[in-house]
PDB file of C-alpha atoms in Angstrom:
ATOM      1  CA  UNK A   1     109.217  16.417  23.583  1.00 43.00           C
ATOM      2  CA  UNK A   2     106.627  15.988  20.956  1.00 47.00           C
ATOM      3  CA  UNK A   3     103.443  17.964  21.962  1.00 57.00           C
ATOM      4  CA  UNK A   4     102.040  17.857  18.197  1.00 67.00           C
ATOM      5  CA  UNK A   5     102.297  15.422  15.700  1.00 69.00           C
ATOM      6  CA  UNK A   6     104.478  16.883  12.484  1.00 70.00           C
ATOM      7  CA  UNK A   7     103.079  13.845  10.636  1.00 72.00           C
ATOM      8  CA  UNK A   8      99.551  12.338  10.416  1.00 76.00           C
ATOM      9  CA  UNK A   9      99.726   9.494  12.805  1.00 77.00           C
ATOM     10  CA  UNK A  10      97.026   7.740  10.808  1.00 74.00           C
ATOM     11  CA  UNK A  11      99.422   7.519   7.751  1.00 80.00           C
ATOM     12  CA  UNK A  12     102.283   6.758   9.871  1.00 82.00           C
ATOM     13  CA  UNK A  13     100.265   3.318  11.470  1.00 79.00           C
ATOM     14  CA  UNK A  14      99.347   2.401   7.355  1.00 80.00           C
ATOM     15  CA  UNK A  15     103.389   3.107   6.607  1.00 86.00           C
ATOM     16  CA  UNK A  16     103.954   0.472   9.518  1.00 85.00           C
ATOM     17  CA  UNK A  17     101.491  -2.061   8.202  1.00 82.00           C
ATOM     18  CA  UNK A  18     102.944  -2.434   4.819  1.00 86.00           C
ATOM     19  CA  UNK A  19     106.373  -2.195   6.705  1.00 91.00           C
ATOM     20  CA  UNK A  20     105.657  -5.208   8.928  1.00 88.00           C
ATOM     21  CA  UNK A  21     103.931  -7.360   6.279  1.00 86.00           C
ATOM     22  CA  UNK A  22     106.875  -8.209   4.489  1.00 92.00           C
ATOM     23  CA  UNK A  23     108.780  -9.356   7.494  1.00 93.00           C
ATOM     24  CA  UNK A  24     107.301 -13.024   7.786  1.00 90.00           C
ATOM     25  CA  UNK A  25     108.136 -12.813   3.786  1.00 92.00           C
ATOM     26  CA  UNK A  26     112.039 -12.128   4.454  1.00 95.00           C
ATOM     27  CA  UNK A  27     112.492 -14.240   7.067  1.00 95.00           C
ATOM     28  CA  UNK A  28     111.104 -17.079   4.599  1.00 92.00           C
ATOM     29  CA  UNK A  29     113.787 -16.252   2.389  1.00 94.00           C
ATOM     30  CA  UNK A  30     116.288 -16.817   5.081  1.00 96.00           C
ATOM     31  CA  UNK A  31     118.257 -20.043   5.499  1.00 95.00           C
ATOM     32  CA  UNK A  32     119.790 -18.548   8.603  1.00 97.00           C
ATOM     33  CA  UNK A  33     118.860 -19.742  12.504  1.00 97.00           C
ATOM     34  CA  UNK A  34     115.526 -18.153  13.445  1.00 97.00           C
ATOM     35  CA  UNK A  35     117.191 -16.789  16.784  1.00 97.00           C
ATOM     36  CA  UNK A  36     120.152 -15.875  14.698  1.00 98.00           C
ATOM     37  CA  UNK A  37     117.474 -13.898  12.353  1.00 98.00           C
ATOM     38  CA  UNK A  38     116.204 -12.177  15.336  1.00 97.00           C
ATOM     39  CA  UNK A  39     119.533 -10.545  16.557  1.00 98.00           C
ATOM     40  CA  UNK A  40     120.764  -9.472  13.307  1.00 98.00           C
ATOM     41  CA  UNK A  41     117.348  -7.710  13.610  1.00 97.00           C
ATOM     42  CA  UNK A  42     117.405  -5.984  16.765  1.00 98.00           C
ATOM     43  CA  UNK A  43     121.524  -5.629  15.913  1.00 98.00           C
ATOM     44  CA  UNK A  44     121.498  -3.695  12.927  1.00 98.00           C
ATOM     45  CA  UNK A  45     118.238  -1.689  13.981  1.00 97.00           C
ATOM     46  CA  UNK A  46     120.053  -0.569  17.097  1.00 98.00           C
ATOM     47  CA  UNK A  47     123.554   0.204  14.533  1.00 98.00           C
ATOM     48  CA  UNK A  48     121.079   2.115  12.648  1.00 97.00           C
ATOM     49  CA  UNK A  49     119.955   4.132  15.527  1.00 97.00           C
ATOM     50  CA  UNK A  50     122.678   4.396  17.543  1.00 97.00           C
ATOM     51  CA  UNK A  51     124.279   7.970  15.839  1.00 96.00           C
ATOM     52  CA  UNK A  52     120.706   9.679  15.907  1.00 95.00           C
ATOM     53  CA  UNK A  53     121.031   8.243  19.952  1.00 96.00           C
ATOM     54  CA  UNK A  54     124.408   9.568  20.970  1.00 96.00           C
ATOM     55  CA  UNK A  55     124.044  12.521  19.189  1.00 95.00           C
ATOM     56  CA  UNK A  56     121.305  14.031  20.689  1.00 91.00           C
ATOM     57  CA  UNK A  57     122.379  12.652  24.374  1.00 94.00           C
ATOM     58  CA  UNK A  58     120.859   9.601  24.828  1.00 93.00           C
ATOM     59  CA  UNK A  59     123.501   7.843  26.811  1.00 93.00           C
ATOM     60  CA  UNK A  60     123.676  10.610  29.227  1.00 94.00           C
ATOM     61  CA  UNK A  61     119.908  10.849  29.570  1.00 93.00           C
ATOM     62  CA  UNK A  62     119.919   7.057  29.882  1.00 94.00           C
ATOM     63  CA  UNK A  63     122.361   7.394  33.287  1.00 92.00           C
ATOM     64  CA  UNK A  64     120.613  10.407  34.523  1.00 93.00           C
ATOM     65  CA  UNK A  65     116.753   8.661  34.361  1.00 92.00           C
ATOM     66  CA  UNK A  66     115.361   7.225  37.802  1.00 93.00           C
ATOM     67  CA  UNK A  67     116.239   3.419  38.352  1.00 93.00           C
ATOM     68  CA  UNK A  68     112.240   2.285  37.690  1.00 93.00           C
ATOM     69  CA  UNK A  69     112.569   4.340  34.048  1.00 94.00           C
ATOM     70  CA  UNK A  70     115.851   2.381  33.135  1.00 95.00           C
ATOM     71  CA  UNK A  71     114.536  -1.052  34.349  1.00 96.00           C
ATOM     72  CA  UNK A  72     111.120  -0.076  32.682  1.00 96.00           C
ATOM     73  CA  UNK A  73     112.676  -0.173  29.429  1.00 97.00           C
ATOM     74  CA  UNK A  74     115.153  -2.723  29.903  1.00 97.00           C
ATOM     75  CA  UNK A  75     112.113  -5.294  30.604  1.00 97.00           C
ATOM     76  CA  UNK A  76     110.518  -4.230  27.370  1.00 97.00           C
ATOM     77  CA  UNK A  77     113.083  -5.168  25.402  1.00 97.00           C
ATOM     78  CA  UNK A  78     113.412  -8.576  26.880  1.00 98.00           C
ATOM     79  CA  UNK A  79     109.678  -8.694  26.114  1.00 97.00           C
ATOM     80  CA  UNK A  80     110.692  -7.328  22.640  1.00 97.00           C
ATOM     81  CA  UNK A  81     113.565 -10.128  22.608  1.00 98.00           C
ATOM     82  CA  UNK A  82     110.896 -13.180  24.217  1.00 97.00           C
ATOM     83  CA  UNK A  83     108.925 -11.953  21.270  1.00 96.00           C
ATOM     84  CA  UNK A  84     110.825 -12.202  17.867  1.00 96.00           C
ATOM     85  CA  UNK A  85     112.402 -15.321  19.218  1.00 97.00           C
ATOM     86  CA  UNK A  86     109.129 -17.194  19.733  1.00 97.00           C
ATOM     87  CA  UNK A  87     107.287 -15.346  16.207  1.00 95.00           C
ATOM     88  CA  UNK A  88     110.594 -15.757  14.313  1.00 96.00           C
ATOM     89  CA  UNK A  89     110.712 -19.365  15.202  1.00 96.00           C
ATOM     90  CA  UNK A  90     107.409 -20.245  14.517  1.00 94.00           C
ATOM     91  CA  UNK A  91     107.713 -19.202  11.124  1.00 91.00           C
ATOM     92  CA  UNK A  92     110.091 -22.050  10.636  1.00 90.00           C
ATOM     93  CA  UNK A  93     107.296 -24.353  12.129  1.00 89.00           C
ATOM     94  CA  UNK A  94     103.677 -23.371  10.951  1.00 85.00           C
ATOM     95  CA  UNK A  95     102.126 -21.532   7.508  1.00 81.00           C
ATOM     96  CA  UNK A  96     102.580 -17.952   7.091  1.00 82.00           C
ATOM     97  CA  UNK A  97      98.953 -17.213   7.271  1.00 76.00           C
ATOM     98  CA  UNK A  98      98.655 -19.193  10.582  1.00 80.00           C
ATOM     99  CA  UNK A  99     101.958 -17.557  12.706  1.00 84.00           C
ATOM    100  CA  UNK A 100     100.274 -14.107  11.790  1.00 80.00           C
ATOM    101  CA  UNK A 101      97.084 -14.731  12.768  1.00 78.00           C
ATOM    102  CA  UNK A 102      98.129 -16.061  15.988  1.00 80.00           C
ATOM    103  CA  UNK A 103     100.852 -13.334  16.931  1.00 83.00           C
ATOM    104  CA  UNK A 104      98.401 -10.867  16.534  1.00 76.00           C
ATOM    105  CA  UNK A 105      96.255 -11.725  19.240  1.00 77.00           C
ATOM    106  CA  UNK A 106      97.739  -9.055  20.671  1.00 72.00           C
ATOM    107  CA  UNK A 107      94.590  -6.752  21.287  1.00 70.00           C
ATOM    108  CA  UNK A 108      92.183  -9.387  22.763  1.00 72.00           C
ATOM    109  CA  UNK A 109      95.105  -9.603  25.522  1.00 74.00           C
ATOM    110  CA  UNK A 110      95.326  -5.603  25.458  1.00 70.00           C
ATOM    111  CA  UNK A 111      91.964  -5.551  26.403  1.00 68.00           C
ATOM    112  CA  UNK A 112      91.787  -8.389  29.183  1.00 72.00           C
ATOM    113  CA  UNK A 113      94.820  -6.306  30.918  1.00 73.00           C
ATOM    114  CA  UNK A 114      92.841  -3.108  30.508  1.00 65.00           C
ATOM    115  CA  UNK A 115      89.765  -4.677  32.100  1.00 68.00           C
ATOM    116  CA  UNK A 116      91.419  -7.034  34.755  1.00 72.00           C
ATOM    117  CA  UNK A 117      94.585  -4.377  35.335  1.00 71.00           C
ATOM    118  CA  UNK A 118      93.443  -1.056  34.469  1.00 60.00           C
ATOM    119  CA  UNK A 119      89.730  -1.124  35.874  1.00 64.00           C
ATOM    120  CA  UNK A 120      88.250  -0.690  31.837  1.00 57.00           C
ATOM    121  CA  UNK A 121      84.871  -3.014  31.786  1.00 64.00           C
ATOM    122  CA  UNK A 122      84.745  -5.453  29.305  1.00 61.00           C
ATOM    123  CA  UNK A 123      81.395  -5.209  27.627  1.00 69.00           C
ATOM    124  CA  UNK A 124      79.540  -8.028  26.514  1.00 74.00           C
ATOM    125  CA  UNK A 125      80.808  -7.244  22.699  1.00 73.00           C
ATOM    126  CA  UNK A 126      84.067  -7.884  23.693  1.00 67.00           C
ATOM    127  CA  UNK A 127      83.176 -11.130  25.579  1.00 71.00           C
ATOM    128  CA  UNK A 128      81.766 -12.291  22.190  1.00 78.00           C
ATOM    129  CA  UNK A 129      84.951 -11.275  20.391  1.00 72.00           C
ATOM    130  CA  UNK A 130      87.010 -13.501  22.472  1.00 68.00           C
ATOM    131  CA  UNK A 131      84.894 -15.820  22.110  1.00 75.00           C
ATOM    132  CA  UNK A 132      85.007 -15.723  18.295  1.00 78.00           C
ATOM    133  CA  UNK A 133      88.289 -15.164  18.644  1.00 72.00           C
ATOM    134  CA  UNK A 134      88.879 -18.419  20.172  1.00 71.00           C
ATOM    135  CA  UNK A 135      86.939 -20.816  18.165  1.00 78.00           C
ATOM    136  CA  UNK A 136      88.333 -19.584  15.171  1.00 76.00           C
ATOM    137  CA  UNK A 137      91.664 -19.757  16.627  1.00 70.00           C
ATOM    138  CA  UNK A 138      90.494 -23.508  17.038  1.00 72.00           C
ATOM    139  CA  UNK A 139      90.005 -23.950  13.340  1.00 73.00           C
ATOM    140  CA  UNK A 140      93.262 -23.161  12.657  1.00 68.00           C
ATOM    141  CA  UNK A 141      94.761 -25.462  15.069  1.00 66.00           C
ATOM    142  CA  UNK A 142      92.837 -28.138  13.110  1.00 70.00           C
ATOM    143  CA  UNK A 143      93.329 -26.926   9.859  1.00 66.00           C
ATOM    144  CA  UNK A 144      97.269 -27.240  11.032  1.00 56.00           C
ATOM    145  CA  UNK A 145      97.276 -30.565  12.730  1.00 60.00           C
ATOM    146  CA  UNK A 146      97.034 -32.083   9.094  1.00 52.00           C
ATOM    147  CA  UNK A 147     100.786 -30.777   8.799  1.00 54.00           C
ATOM    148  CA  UNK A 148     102.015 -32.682  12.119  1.00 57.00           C
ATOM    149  CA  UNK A 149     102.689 -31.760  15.450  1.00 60.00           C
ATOM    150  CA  UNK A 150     105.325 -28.693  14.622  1.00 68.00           C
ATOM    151  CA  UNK A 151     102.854 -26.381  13.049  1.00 79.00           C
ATOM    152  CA  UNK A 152     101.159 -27.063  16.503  1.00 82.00           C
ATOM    153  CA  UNK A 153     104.410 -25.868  18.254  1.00 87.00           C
ATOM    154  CA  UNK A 154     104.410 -23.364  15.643  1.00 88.00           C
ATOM    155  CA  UNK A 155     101.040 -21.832  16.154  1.00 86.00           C
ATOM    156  CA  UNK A 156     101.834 -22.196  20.244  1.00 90.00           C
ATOM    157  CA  UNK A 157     105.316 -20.000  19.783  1.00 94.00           C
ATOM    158  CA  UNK A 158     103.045 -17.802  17.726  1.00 92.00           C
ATOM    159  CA  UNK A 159     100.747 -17.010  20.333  1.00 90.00           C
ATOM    160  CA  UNK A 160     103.228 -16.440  22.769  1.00 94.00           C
ATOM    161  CA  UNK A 161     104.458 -14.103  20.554  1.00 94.00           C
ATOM    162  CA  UNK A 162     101.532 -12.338  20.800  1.00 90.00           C
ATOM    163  CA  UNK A 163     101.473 -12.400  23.992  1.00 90.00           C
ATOM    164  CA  UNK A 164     104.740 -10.325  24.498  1.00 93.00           C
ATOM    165  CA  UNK A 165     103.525  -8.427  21.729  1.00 89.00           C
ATOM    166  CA  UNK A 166     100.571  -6.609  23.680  1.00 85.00           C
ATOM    167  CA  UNK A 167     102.716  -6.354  26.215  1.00 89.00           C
ATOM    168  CA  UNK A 168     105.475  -4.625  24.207  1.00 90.00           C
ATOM    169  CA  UNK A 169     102.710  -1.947  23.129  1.00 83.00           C
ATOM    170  CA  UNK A 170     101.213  -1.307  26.358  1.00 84.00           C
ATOM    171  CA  UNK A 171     104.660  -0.743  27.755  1.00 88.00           C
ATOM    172  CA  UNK A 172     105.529   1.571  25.010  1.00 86.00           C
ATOM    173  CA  UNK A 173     102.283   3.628  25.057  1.00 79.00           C
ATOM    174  CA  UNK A 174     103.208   3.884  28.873  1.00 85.00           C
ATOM    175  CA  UNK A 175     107.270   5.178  28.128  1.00 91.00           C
ATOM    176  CA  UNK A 176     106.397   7.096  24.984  1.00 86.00           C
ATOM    177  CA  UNK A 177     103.994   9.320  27.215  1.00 84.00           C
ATOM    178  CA  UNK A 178     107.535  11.259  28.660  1.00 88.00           C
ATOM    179  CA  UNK A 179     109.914   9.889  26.561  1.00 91.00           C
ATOM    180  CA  UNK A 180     110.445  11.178  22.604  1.00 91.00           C
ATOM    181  CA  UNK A 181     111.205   8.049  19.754  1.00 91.00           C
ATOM    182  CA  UNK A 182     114.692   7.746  19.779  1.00 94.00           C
ATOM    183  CA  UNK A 183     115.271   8.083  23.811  1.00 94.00           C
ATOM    184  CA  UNK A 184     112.449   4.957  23.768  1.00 95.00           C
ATOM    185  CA  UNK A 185     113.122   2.955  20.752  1.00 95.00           C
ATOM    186  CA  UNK A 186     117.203   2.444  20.968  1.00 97.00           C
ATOM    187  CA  UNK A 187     117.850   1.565  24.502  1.00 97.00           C
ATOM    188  CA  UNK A 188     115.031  -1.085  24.132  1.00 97.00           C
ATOM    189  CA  UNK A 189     116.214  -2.188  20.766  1.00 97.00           C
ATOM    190  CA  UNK A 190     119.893  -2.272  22.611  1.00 98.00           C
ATOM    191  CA  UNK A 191     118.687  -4.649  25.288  1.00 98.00           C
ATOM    192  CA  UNK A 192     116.795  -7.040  22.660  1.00 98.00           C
ATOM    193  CA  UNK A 193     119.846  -7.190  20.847  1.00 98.00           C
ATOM    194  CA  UNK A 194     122.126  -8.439  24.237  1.00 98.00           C
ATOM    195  CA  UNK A 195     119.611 -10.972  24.737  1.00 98.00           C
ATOM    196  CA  UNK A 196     119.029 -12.426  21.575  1.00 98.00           C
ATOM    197  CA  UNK A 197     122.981 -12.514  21.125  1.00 98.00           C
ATOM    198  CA  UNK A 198     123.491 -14.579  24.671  1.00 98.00           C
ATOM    199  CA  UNK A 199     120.482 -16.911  23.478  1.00 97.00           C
ATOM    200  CA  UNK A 200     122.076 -17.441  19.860  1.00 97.00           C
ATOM    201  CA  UNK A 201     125.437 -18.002  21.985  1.00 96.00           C
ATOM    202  CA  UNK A 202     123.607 -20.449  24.489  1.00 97.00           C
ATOM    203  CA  UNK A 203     122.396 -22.525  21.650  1.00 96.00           C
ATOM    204  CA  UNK A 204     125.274 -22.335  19.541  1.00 96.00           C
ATOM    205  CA  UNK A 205     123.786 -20.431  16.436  1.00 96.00           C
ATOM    206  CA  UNK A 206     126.372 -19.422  14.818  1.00 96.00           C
ATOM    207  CA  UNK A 207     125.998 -15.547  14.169  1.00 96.00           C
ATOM    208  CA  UNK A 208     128.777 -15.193  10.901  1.00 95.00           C
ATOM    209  CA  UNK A 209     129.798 -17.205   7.889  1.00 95.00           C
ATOM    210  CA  UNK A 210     126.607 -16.558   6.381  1.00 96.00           C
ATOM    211  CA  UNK A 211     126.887 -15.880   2.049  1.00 97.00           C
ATOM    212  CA  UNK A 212     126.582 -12.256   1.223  1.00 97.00           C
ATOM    213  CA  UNK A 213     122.973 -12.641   0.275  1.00 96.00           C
ATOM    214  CA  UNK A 214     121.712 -13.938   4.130  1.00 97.00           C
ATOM    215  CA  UNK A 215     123.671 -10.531   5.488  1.00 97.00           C
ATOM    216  CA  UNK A 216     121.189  -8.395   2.679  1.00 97.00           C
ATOM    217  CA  UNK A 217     118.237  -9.986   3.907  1.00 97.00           C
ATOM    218  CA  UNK A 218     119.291  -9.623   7.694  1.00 98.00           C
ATOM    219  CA  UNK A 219     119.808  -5.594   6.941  1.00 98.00           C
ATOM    220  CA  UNK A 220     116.440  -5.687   4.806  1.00 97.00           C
ATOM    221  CA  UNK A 221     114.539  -7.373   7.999  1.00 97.00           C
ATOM    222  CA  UNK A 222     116.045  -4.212   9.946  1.00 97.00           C
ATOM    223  CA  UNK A 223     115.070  -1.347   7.709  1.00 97.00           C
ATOM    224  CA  UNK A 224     111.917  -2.493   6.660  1.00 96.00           C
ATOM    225  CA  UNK A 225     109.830  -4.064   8.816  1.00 94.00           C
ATOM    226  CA  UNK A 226     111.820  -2.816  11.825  1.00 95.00           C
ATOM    227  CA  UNK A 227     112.766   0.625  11.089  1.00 95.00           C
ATOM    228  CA  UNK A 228     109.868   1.459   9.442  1.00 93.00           C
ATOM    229  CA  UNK A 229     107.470  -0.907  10.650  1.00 89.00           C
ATOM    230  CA  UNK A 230     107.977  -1.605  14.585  1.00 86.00           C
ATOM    231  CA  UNK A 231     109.664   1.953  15.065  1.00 90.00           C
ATOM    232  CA  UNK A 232     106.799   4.285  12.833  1.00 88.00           C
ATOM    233  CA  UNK A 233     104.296   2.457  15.686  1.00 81.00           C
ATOM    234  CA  UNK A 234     106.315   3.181  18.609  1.00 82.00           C
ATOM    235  CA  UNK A 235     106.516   6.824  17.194  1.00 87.00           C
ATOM    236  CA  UNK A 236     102.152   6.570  16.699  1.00 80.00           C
ATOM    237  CA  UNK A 237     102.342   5.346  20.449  1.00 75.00           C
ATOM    238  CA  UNK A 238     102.743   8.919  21.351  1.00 79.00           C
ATOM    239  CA  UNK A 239      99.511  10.275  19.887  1.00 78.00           C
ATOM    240  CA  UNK A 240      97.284   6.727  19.461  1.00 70.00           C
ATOM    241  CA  UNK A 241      96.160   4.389  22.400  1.00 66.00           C
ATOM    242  CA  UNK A 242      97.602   1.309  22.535  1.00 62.00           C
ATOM    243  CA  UNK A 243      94.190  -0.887  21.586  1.00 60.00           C
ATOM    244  CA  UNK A 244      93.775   1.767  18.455  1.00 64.00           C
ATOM    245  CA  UNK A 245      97.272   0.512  17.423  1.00 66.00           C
ATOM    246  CA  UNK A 246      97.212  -3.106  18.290  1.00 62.00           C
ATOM    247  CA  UNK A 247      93.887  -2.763  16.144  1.00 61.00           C
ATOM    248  CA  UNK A 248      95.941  -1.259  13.423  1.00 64.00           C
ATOM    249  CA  UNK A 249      98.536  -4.171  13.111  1.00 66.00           C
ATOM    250  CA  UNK A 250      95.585  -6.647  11.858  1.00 66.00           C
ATOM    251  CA  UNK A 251      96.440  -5.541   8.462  1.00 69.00           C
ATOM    252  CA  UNK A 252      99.829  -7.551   8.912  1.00 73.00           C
ATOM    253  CA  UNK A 253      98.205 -10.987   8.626  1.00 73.00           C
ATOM    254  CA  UNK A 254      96.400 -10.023   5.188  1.00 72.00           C
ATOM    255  CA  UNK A 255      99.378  -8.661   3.689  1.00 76.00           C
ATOM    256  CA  UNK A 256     101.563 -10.963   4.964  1.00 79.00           C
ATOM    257  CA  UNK A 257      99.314 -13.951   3.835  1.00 76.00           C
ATOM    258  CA  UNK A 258      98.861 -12.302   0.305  1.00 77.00           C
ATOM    259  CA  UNK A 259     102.389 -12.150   0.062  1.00 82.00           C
ATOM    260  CA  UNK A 260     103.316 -15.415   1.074  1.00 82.00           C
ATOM    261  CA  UNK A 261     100.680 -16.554  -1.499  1.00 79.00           C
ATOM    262  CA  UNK A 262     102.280 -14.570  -4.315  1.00 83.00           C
ATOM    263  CA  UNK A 263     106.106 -15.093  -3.247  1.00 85.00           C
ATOM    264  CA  UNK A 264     105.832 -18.061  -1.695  1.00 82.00           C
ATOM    265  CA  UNK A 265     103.253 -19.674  -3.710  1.00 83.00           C
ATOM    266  CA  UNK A 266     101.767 -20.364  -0.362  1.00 78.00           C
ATOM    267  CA  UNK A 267      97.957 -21.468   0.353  1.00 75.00           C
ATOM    268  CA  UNK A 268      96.323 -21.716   3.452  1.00 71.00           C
ATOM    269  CA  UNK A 269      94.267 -24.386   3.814  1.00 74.00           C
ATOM    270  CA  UNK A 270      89.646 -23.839   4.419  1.00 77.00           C
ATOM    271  CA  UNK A 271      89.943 -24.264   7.620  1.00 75.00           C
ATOM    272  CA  UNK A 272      93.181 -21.643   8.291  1.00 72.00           C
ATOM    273  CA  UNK A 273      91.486 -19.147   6.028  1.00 77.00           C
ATOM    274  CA  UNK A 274      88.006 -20.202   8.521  1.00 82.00           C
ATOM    275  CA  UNK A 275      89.478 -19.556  11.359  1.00 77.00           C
ATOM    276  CA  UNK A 276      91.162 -17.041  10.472  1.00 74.00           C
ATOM    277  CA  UNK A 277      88.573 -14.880   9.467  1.00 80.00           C
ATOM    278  CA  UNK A 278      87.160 -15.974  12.550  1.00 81.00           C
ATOM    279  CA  UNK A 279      89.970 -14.543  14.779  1.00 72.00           C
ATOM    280  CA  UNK A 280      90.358 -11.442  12.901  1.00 72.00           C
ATOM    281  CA  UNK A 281      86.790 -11.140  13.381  1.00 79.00           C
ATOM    282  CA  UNK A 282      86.573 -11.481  17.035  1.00 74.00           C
ATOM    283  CA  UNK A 283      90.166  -9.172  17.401  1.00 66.00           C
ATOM    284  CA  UNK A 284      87.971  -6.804  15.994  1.00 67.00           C
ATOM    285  CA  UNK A 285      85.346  -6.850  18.340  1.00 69.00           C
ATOM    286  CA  UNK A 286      87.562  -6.905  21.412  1.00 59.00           C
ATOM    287  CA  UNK A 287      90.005  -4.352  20.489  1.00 54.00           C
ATOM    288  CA  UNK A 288      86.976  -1.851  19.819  1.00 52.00           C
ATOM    289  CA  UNK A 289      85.844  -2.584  24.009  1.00 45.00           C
ATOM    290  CA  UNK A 290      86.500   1.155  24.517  1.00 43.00           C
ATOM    291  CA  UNK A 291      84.389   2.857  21.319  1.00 45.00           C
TER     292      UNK A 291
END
C-alpha cells in the first residue's frame, strides 16, 4: 500500500486539471454517438490498464475481497458509467462553458452529503455558497434558453452528471483508503465499460465502422483526460480529501471554456459567463465548509 506519497499530490491534482480540460474539447471533435464516445472511453482506459492489473494480481485479489468491497466498487463504476453518459451527452446539447459549469457542481453536493450523511455542519458560508451557487446556476439556464429547449436538457444531463460525479469521488476517497490505484481504478473502469457497452447495444449505437480518425480521438479521450486526468485524481484520493479535490476540478470549466473559445471559436454568452462566475463562486464557498 501507499503510506507516502512518491509524488507531490498537489502537482499530481494540477496534471489532472489540464488532463480533464481537454476532454469536452475531444469529444467536440467527435462525430461519433455520445454513449458510443463514453465506452470507447472507459474501453480503452481499462485495455490500457488491464496488464499493469493482472500482473500484479488484481484478478485474484478481486475474488479474494469481501462481497461489500466487490459490490462497493462495482456501484462506482455504474456511477462512473451514469456519469459520462449524462456529461458526454450533454455536450452534444448545451455550450461548452455551460456543461462544465454544471457537471462540476460536484462539491456543493460533497458537502450537503458530508453535512446531512457524515454529521459535518454546514456553516452559514457554505449556506451562502449554495445559494450563490444556485442563482448563478439560474443565469445560465437563461442565458441558454435563447438556444431552445436542448441546451436546457443539456444543462439538466449536466448536472446530473455532477451529481454522480461527487458521488464517484466520495466513493473513491472511501476505497482508495485500503486499496492502492490500480486494484481501485481498473475493476471500476471494467464495470463502466460493461455498462456503457449494454447501453450503446440497447440503443443501437453502433460501436465500429467509424474512419480511422474517430478511433484516434476515442484513444486520445482515454489517455488524456482519462488516464491522466480521472486516474492522477483517483491516485490524489489517497492523500487529499475528497472536498479538497472536488475543489481542485474547478479549474476544468476555465480551461475547458478557454479552449472551446480558441478551438472551437466558441463564446459564451453575458449571462453564461454571469452565472458562471456566479457558480464557481459559490462552489468555492461550499467546498471550503471544512477550512
Amino acid at each position: 500500500m501507499e503510506d507516502k506519497p512518491g509524488f507531490p499530490p498537489n502537482v499530481a491534482m494540477l496534471v489532472s486539471i489540464l488532463a480533464v480540460s481537454t476532454a469536452s474539447i475531444l469529444i467536440r471533435m467527435s462525430e461519433a454517438p455520445p454513449i458510443t464516445i463514453a465506452s470507447y472511453r472507459m474501453v480503452l482506459s481499462t485495455l490500457i490498464l488491464a496488464p499493469f492489473y493482472v500482473r500484479r494480481g488484481g484478478l485474484r485479489e478481486f475474488r479474494e475481497m469481501d462481497e461489500g468491497r466487490r459490490l462497493s466498487l462495482v456501484a462506482v463504476g455504474v456511477v462512473l458509467a451514469i456519469h459520462f453518459a449524462s456529461w458526454i451527452t450533454s455536450l452534444s446539447l448545451t455550450s461548452v462553458a455551460s456543461s462544465v459549469i454544471f457537471v462540476h457542481i460536484d462539491p456543493i453536493f460533497v458537502a450537503l452529503v458530508s453535512h446531512f450523511i457524515l454529521g459535518e455542519k454546514v456553516t452559514d458560508r457554505t449556506a451562502i455558497g449554495v445559494a450563490v451557487a444556485f442563482v448563478g446556476a439560474t443565469f445560465i439556464a437563461m442565458g441558454d434558453m435563447g438556444a431552445g429547449a436542448g441546451s436546457l436538457y443539456g444543462d439538466a444531463l449536466a448536472l446530473i452528471g455532477g451529481v454522480m460525479l461527487g458521488i464517484y469521488i466520495l466513493g473513491g476517497r472511501h476505497l482508495r483508503q485500503s486499496l492502492d490505484l490500480i486494484s481501485y481504478v481498473t475493476p471500476v473502469y471494467a464495470t463502466a465499460a460493461l455498462v456503457l457497452l449494454a447501453a450503446s447495444t440497447v440503443l443501437g449505437a453502433p460501436l465500429i465502422g467509424y474512419p480511422a480518425s474517430e478511433y484516434v480521438i476515442f484513444l486520445a479521450i482515454a489517455v488524456v483526460p482519462m488516464i491522466f486526468g480521472h486516474t492522477v485524481y483517483n491516485w490524489a484520493l489517497r492523500y487529499v480529501s475528497a472536498p479538497i479535490v472536488s475543489l481542485s476540478l474547478l479549474g476544468e470549466p476555465v480551461g475547458a471554456s478557454i479552449l472551446a473559445y480558441l478551438l472551437l471559436g466558441e463564446s459564451p454568452g453575458q449571462l453564461v459567463v454571469l452565472g458562471g462566475a456566479m457558480t464557481l463562486s459559490g462552489i468555492l464557498l461550499s467546498a471550503y465548509m471544512s477550512e
